[in-house]
Coordinates of C-alpha atoms (C1' of nucleotides) in Angstrom, one line a residue:
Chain C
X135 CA 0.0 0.0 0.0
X136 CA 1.1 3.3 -1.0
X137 CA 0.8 6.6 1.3
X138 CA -2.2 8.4 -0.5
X139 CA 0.1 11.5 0.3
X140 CA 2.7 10.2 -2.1
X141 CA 0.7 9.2 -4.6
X142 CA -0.8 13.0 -4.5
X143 CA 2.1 14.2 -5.0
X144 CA 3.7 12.8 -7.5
X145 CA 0.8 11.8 -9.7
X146 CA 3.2 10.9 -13.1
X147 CA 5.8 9.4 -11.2
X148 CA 2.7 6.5 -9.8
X149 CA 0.9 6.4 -13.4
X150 CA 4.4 5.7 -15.2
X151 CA 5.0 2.9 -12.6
X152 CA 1.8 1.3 -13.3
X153 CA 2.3 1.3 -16.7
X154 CA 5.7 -0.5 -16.5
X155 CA 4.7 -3.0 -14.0
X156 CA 1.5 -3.4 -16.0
X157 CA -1.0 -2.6 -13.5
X158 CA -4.2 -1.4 -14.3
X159 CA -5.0 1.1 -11.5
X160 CA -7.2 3.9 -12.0
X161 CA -4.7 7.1 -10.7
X162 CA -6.8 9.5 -12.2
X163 CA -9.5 8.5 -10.5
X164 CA -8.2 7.9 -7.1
X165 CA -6.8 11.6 -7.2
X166 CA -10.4 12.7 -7.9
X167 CA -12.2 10.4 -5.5
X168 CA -9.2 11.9 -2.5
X169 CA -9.9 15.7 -3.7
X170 CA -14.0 14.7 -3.1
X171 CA -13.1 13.3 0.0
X172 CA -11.1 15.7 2.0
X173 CA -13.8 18.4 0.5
X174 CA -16.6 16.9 2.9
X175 CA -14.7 16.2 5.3
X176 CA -14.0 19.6 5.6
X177 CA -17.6 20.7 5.7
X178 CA -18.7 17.7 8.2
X179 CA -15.8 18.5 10.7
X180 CA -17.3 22.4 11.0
X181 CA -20.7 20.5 11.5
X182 CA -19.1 18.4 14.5
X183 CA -17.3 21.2 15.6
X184 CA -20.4 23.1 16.0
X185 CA -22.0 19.9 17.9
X186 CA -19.4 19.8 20.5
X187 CA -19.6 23.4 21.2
X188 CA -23.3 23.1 21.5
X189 CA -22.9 19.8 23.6
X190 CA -20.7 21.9 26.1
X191 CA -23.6 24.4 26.0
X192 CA -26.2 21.9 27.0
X193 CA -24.2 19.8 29.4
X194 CA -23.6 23.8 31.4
X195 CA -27.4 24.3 30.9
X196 CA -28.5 21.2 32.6
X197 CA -26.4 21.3 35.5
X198 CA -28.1 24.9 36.1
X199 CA -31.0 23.3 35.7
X200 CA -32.4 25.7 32.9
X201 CA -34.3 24.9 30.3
X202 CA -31.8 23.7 27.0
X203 CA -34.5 22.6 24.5
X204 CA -33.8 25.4 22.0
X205 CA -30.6 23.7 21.5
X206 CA -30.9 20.5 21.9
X207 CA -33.8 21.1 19.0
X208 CA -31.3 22.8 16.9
X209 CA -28.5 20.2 17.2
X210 CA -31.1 17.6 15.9
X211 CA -30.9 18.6 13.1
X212 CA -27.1 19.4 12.9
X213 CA -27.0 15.5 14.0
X214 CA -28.7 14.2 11.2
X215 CA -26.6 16.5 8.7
X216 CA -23.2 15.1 10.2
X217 CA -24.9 11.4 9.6
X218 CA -25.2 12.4 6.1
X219 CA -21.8 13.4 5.7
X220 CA -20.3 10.7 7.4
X221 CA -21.9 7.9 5.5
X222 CA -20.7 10.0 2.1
X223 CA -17.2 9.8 3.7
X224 CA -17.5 6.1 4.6
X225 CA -18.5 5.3 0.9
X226 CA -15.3 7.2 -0.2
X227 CA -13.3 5.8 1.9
X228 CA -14.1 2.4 1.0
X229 CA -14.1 3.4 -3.0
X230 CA -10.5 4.8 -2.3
X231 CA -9.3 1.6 -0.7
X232 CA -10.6 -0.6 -3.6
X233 CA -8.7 1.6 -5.5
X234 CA -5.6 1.8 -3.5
X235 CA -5.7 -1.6 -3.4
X236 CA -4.6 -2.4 -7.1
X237 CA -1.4 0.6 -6.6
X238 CA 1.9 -1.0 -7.0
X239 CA 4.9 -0.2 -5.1
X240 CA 7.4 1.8 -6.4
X241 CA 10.3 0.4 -7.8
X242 CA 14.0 1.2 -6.7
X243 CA 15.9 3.9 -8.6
X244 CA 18.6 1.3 -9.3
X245 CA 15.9 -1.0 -10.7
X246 CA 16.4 -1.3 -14.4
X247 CA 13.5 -0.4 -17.2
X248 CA 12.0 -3.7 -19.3
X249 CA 9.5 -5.6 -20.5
X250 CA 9.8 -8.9 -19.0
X251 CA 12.0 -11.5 -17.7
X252 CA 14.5 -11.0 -20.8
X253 CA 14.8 -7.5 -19.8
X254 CA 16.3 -8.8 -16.2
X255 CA 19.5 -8.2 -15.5
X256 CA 22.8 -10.5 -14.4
X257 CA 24.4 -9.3 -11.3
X258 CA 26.7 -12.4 -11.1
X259 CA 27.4 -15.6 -11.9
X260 CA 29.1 -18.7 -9.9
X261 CA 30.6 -22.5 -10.3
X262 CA 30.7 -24.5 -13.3
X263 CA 28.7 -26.7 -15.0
X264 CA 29.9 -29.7 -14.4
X265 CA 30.8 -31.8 -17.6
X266 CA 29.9 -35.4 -18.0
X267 CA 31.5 -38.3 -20.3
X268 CA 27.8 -39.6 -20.8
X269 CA 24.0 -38.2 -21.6
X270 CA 23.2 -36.8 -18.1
X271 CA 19.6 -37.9 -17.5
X272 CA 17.2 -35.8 -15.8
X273 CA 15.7 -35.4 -12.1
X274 CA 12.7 -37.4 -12.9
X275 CA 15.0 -40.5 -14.7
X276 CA 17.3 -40.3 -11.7
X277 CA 14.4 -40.4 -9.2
X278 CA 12.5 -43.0 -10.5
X279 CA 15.4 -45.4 -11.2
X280 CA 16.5 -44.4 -7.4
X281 CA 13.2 -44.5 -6.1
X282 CA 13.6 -41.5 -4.8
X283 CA 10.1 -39.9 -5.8
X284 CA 7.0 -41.5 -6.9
X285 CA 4.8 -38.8 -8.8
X286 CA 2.0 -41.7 -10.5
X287 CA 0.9 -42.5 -7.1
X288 CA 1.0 -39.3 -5.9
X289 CA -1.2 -38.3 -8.1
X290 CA -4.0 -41.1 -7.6
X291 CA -3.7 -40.1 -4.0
X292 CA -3.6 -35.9 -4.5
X293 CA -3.2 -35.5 -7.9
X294 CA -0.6 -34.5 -10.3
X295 CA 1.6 -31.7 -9.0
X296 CA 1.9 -33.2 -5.4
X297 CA 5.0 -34.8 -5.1
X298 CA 6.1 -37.9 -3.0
X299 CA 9.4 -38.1 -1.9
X300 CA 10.7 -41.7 -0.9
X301 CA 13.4 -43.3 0.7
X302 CA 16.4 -41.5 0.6
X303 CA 15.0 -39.1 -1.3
X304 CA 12.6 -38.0 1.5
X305 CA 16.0 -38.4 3.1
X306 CA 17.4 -35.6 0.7
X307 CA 15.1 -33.2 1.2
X308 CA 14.8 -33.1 5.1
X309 CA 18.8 -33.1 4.8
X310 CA 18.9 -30.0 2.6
X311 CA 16.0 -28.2 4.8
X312 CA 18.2 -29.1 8.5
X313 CA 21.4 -28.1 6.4
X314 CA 19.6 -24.8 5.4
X315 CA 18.4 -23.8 9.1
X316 CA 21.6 -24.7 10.6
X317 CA 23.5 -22.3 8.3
X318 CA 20.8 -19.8 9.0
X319 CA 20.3 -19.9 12.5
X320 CA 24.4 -19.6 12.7
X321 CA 24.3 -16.6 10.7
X322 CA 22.2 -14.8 13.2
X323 CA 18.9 -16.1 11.8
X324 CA 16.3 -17.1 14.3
X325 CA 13.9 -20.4 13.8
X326 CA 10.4 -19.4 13.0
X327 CA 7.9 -22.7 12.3
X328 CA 5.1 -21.1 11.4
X329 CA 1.4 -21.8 11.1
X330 CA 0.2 -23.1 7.4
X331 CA -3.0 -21.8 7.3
X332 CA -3.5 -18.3 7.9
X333 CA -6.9 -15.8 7.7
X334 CA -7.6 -13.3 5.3
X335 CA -5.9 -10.5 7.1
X336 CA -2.8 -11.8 6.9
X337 CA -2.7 -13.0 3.3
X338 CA -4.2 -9.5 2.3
X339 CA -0.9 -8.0 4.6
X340 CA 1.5 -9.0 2.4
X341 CA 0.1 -8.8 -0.7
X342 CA -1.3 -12.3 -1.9
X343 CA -5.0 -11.0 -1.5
X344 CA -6.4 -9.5 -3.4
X345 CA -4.4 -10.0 -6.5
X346 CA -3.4 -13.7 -6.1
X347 CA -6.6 -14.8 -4.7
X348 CA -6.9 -17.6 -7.3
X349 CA -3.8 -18.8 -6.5
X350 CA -4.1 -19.6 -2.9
X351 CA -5.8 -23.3 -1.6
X352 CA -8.5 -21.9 0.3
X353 CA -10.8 -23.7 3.2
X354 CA -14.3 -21.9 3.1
X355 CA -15.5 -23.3 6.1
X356 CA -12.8 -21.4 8.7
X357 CA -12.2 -18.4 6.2
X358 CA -8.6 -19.5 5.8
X359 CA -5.9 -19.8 3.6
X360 CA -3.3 -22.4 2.6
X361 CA 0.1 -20.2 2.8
X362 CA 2.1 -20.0 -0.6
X363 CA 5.1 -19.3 1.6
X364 CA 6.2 -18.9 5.2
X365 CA 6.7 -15.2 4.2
X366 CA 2.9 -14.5 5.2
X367 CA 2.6 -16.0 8.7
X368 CA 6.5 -14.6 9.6
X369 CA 5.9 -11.4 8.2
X370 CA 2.3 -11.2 9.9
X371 CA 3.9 -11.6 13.0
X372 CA 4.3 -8.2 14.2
X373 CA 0.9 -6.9 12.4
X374 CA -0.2 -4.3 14.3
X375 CA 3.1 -3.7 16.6
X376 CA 5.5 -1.3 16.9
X377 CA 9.2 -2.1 17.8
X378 CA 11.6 0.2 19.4
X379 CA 14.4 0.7 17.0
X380 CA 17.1 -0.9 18.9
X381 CA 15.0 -4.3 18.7
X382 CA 16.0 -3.7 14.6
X383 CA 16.7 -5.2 12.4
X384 CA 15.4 -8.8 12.9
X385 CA 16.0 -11.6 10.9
X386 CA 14.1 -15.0 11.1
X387 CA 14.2 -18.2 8.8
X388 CA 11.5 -20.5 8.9
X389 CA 10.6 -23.8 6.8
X390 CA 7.2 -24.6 5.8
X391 CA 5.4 -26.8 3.2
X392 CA 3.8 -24.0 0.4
X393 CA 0.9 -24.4 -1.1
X394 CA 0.5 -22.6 -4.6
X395 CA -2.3 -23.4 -6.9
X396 CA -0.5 -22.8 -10.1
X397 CA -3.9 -22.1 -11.4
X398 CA -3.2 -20.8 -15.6
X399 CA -0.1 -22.0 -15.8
X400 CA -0.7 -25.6 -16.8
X401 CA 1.3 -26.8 -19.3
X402 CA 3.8 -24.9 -18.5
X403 CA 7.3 -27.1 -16.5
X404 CA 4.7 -29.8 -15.9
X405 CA 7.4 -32.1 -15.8
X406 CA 8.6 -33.3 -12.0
X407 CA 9.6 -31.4 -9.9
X408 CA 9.7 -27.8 -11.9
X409 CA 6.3 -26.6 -11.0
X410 CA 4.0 -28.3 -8.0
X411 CA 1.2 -27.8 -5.8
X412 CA 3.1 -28.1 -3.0
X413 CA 6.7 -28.1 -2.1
X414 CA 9.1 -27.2 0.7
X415 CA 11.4 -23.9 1.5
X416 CA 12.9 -22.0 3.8
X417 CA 12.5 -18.8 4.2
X418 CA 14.3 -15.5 5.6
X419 CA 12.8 -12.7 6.8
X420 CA 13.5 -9.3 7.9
X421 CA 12.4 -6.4 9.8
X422 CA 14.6 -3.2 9.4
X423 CA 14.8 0.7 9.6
X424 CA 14.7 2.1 6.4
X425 CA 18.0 3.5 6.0
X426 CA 19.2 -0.3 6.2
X427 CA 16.6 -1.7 4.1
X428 CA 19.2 -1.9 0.8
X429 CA 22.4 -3.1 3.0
X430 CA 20.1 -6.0 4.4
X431 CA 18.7 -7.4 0.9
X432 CA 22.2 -7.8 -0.2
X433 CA 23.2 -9.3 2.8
X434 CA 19.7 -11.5 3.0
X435 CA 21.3 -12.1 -0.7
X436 CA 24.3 -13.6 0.1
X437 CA 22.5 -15.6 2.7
X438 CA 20.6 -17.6 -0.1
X439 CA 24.2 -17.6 -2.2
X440 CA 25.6 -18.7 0.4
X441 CA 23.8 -22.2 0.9
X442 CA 24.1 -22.7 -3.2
X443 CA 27.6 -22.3 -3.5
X444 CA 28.5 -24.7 -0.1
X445 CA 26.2 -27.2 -2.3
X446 CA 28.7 -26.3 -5.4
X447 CA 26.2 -25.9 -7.7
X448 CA 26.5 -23.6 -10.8
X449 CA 24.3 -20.4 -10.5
X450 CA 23.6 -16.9 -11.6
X451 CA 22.1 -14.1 -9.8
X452 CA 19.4 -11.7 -11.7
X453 CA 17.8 -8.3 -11.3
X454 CA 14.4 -8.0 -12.1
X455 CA 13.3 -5.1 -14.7
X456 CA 10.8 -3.2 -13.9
X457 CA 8.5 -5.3 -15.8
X458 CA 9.0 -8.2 -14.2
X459 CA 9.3 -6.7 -10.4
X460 CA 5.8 -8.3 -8.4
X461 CA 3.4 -5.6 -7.2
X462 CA 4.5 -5.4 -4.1
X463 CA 8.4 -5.1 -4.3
X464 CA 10.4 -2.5 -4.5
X465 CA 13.1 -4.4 -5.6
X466 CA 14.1 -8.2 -6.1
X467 CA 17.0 -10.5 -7.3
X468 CA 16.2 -13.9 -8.5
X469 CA 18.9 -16.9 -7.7
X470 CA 18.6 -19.6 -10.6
X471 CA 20.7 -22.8 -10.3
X472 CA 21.7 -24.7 -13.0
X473 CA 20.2 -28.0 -13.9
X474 CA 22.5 -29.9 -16.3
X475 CA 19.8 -32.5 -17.0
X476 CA 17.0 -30.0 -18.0
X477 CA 19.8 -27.9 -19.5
X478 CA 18.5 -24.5 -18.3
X479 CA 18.3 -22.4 -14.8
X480 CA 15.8 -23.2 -12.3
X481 CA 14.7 -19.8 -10.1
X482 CA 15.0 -21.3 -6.1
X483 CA 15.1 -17.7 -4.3
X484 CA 13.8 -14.4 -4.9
X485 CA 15.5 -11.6 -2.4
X486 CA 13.2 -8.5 -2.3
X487 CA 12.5 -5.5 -0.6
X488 CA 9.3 -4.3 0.3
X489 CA 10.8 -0.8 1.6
X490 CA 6.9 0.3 3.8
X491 CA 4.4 -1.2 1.2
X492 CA 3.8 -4.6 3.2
X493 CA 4.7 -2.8 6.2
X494 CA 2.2 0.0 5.6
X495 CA -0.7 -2.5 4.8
X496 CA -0.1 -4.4 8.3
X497 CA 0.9 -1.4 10.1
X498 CA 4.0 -2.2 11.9
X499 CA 6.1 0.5 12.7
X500 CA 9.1 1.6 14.8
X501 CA 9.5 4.5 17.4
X502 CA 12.8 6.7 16.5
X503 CA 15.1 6.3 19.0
X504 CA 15.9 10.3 17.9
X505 CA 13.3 12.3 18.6
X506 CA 10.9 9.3 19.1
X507 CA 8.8 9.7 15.7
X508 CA 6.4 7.0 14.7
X509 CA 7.6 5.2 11.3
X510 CA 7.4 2.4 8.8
X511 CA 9.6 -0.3 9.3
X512 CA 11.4 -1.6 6.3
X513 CA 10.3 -5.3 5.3
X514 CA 11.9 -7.8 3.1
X515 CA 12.2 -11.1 2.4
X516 CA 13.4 -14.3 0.3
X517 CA 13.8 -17.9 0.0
X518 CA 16.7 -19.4 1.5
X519 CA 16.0 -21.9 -0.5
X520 CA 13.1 -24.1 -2.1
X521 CA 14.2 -27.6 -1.6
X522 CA 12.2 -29.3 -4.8
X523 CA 13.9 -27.4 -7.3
X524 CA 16.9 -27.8 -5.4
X525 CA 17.2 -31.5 -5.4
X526 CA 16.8 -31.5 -9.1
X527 CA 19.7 -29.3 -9.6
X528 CA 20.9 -31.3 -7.0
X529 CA 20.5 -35.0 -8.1
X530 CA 21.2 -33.8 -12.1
X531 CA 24.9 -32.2 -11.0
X532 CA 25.7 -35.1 -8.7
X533 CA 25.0 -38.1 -11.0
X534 CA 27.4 -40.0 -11.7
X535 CA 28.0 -42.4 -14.7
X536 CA 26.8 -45.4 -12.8
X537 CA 23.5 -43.7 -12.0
X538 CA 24.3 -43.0 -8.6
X539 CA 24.5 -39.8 -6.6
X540 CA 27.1 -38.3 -4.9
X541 CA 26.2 -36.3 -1.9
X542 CA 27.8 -32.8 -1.5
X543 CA 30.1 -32.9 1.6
X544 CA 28.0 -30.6 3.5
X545 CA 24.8 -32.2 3.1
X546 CA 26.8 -36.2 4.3
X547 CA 26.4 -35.4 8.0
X548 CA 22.6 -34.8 7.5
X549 CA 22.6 -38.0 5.4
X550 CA 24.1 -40.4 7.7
X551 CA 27.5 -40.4 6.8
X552 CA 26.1 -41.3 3.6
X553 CA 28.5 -40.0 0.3
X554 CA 26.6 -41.4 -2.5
X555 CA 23.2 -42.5 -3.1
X556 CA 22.7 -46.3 -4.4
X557 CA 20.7 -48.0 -6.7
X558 CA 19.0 -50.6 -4.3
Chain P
rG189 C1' -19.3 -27.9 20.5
rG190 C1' -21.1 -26.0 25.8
rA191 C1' -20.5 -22.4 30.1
rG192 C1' -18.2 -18.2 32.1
rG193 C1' -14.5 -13.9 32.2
rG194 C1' -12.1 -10.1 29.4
rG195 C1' -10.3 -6.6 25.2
rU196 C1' -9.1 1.3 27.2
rG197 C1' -2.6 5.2 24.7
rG198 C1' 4.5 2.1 24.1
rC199 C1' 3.0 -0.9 28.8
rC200 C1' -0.2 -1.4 33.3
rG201 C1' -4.8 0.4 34.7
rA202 C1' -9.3 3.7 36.4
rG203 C1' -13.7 5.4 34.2
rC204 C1' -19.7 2.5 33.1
rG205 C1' -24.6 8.7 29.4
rG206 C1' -22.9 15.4 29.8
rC207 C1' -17.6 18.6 35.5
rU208 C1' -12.9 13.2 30.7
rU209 C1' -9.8 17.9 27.2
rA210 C1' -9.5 9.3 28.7
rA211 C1' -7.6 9.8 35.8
rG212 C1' -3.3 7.6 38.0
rG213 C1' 1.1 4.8 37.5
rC214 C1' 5.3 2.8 34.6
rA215 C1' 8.5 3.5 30.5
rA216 C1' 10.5 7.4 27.4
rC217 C1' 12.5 12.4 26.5
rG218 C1' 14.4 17.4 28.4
rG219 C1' 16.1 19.9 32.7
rU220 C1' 17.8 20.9 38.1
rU221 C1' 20.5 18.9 42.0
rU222 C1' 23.3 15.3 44.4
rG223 C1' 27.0 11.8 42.8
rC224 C1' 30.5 5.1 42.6
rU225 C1' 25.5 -0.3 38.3
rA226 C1' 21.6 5.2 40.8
rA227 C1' 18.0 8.4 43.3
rA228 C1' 15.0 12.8 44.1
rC229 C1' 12.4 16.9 42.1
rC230 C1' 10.4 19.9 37.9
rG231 C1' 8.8 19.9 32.9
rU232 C1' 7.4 17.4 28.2
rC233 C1' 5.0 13.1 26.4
rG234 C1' -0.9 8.9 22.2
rU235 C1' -2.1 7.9 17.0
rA236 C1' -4.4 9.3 12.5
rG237 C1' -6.7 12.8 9.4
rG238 C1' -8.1 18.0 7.9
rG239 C1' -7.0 23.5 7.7
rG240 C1' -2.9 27.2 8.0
rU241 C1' 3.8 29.8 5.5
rA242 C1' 3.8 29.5 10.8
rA243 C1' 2.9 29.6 16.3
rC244 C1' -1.4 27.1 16.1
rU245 C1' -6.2 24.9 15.3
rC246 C1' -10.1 21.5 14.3
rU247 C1' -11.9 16.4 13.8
rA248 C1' -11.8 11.3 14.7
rC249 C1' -10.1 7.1 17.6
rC250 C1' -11.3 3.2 24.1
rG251 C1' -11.0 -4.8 19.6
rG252 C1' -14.3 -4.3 14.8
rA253 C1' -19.2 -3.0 12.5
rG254 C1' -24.0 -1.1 13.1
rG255 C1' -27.9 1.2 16.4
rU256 C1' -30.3 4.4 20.4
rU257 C1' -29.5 9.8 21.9
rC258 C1' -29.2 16.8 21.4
rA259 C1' -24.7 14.0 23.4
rA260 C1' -21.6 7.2 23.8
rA261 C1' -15.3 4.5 26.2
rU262 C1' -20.0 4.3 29.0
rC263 C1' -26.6 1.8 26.8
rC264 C1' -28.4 -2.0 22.8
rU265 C1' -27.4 -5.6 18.6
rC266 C1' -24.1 -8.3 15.7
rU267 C1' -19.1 -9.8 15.1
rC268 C1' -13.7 -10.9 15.9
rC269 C1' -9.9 -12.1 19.2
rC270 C1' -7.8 -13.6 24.0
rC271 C1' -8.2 -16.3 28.9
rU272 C1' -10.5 -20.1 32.3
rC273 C1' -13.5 -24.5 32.9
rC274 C1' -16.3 -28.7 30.6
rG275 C1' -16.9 -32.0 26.3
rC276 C1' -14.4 -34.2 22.1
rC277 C1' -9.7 -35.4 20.0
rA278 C1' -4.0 -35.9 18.5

RNA sequence: GGAGGGGUGGCCGAGCGGCUUAAGGCAACGGUUUGCUAAACCGUCGUAGGGGUAACUCUACCGGAGGUUCAAAUCCUCUCCCCUCCGCCA
């Protein structure tokens, strides 16, 4: 959510943003519905004023015990104009907020101009890919043969996009989420395990409602929603608070199952592991003063690198164009590992800062340890990392000519001991 | 699911139709004085919105939404959340 002081201020500056990020909200007519608004709000709050004078007046009357009829006939009337006024506000109010609603945020200066994802930039690039005397096969080969997944019956039991993970391949995963939180929590990250389901308010907070609606597994009965990442619940948990700012900046990781819909996008990565209902992640999660709020997505950035590169995988880091920036970030960097058996780069993290728009729409704010002024906190976020599309880089870089799987050395004391996976 | 209790400023907590401009305390900030992890005293101190170049001023806000009334933190209705007990269950 925007401050509807900014957005009257700089009028071409919001429009222009909306057409890059292709948003369709109506500026034009938010300006005019605010204008309306503050226009009878004027005109109501002489009305009250004169209420409260006259309410004085009565309250003096009465205790003298003369006769305040006159008055109180007058203010009737002045009553019933106010209750006019005040549902005319309440309707704008409401219009302005659907309208509001659909305003992105506003990207970063440093945030580069583009259409979509080919307009995204490469900040960096790590490892190598490794090279292989043979046809490397791909995640869903190496699974099956290893038993590691079984996506047929998953699907008779859920359907398709719900993986199973089996074996040592459950093994994997709950390896590469401990391995994740460990590094984490060392780095001065603090273990959230969050609940899955959250209600409205908190998926509206940051940002999935109401634009996403149709993406989120929703259960009608309790008004609740199945979380698409452990972003909403960690970032909801201060709605509503204010910290001091010495309690700043905080970070938190947290692993959850995620539940996305994926509704339109069928046909699209079907295969494996590339796109699911439902997958696993960790993410990281920050709270910051503003002035911080660029020092700390780098460093929340190197965070997620960090984890790829003790796995030794080949990836690249991207800056998102304009274009391709989500509604509610101000900026964001994508991490994409490379899968040698798909050939191409699998997106596992997306780093972004909020700056005040999530922050704004949940209201949590800071006190100023100088001069003690109310503000925004900063928020930000990003995974840290998604485990599905992890083991398929994963199992693709580490196959070996046999068909087994060698196990990255950092990942072995989460396995067991275990260096290579084996074909039964 | 059933029965009670409760939600008031950063925190605690009084108020239960008009002498409230939300008491009082804590915390915070500024100052005076005395000085060994500090105390005492004095002062300032909620948030949001509107108007004004400004000092300032007006309005709203007591979980949320309606209602009664000239007037609502206070009365009524609905609703959300928290706590305790009972039931059911992992």
């Amino acid at each position: 959510m925007l401050d509807m002081q900014f957005i009257r201020e700089n009028p071409d500056l919001v429009k222009q943003v909306c057409v890059n990020k292709k948003e369709d909200a109506d500026i034009d007519l938010l300006l005019k519905l605010d204008a309306e608004r503050r226009k009878i709000i004027r005109t109501v709050e002489k009305l009250k004023n004169r209420r409260n004078v006259a309410s004085k007046k009565i309250s003096e009357l009465k205790r003298e015990k003369r006769d305040a009829s006159s008055v109180i006939a007058e203010m009737k009337t002045v009553s019933e104009g106010i209750k006019v006024y005040d549902t005319k506000i309440k309707e704008f109010d409401k219009e302005i907020y659907e309208q509001m609603k659909w305003v992105p945020n506003i990207p970063h200066e440093s945030v580069g101009h583009g259409e979509d994802e080919k307009d995204n930039v490469v900040v960096s690039e790590w490892g190598e890919a490794p090279e292989f005397n043979f046809e490397p096969a791909d995640h869903i080969q190496l699974g099956t043969s290893l038993e590691l997944f079984d996506f047929a019956r998953s699907a008779k039991i859920s359907g398709a996009g719900f993986p199973l993970y089996k074996g040592y391949g459950a093994l994997l995963d709950r390896a590469l989420i401990n391995f994740m939180l460990d590094t984490h929590t060392k780095n001065g990250f603090v273990e959230i395990s969050p609940p899955y389901l959250v209600n409205s308010q908190s998926a509206f907070g940051t940002g999935q409602l109401p634009k996403s609606k149709d993406q989120m597994y929703y259960v009608e009965e309790d008004d609740l929603y199945a979380i698409p990442t452990a972003e909403v619940p960690v970032t909801n948990l201060y709605r509503d608070e204010i910290f001091s700012e010495d309690q700043l900046p905080i970070w938190y990781c947290a692993y959850s199952s995620c539940f996305r819909r994926e509704a339109g996008s069928y046909g699209k990565d079907t295969k494996g592991f590339l796109r699911v209902h439902q997958f696993n992640k960790v993410e990281l999660v920050k709270f910051t003063v503003p002035e911080k709020s660029y020092d700390e997505l780098e460093s929340l950035r190197e965070s997620a690198e960090g984890i790829i590169r003790a796995l030794g995988l080949k990836y690249k880091v991207v800056s998102l164009c304009d274009g391709d920036l989500s509604f509610a970030a101000s900026k964001c960097y994508d991490l994409e590992v490379w899968a040698p058996g798909e050939q191409k780069y699998l997106e596992v993290s997306s780093c972004s800062n909020f700056e005040d728009f999530q922050a704004r729409r949940i209201n949590i704010r800071y006190r100023q340890s100088l001069g003690g002024k109310l503000q925004y906190v900063h928020t930000l976020n990003g995974s840290g990392l998604a485990t599905a599309r992890m083991l398929v880089a994963l199992v693709e870089t580490y196959q070996t000519q046999e068909g087994t799987i060698r196990i990255p050395e950092v990942l072995q004391p989460y396995m067991h001991g275990m260096k290579e996976i084996c074909p039964e």
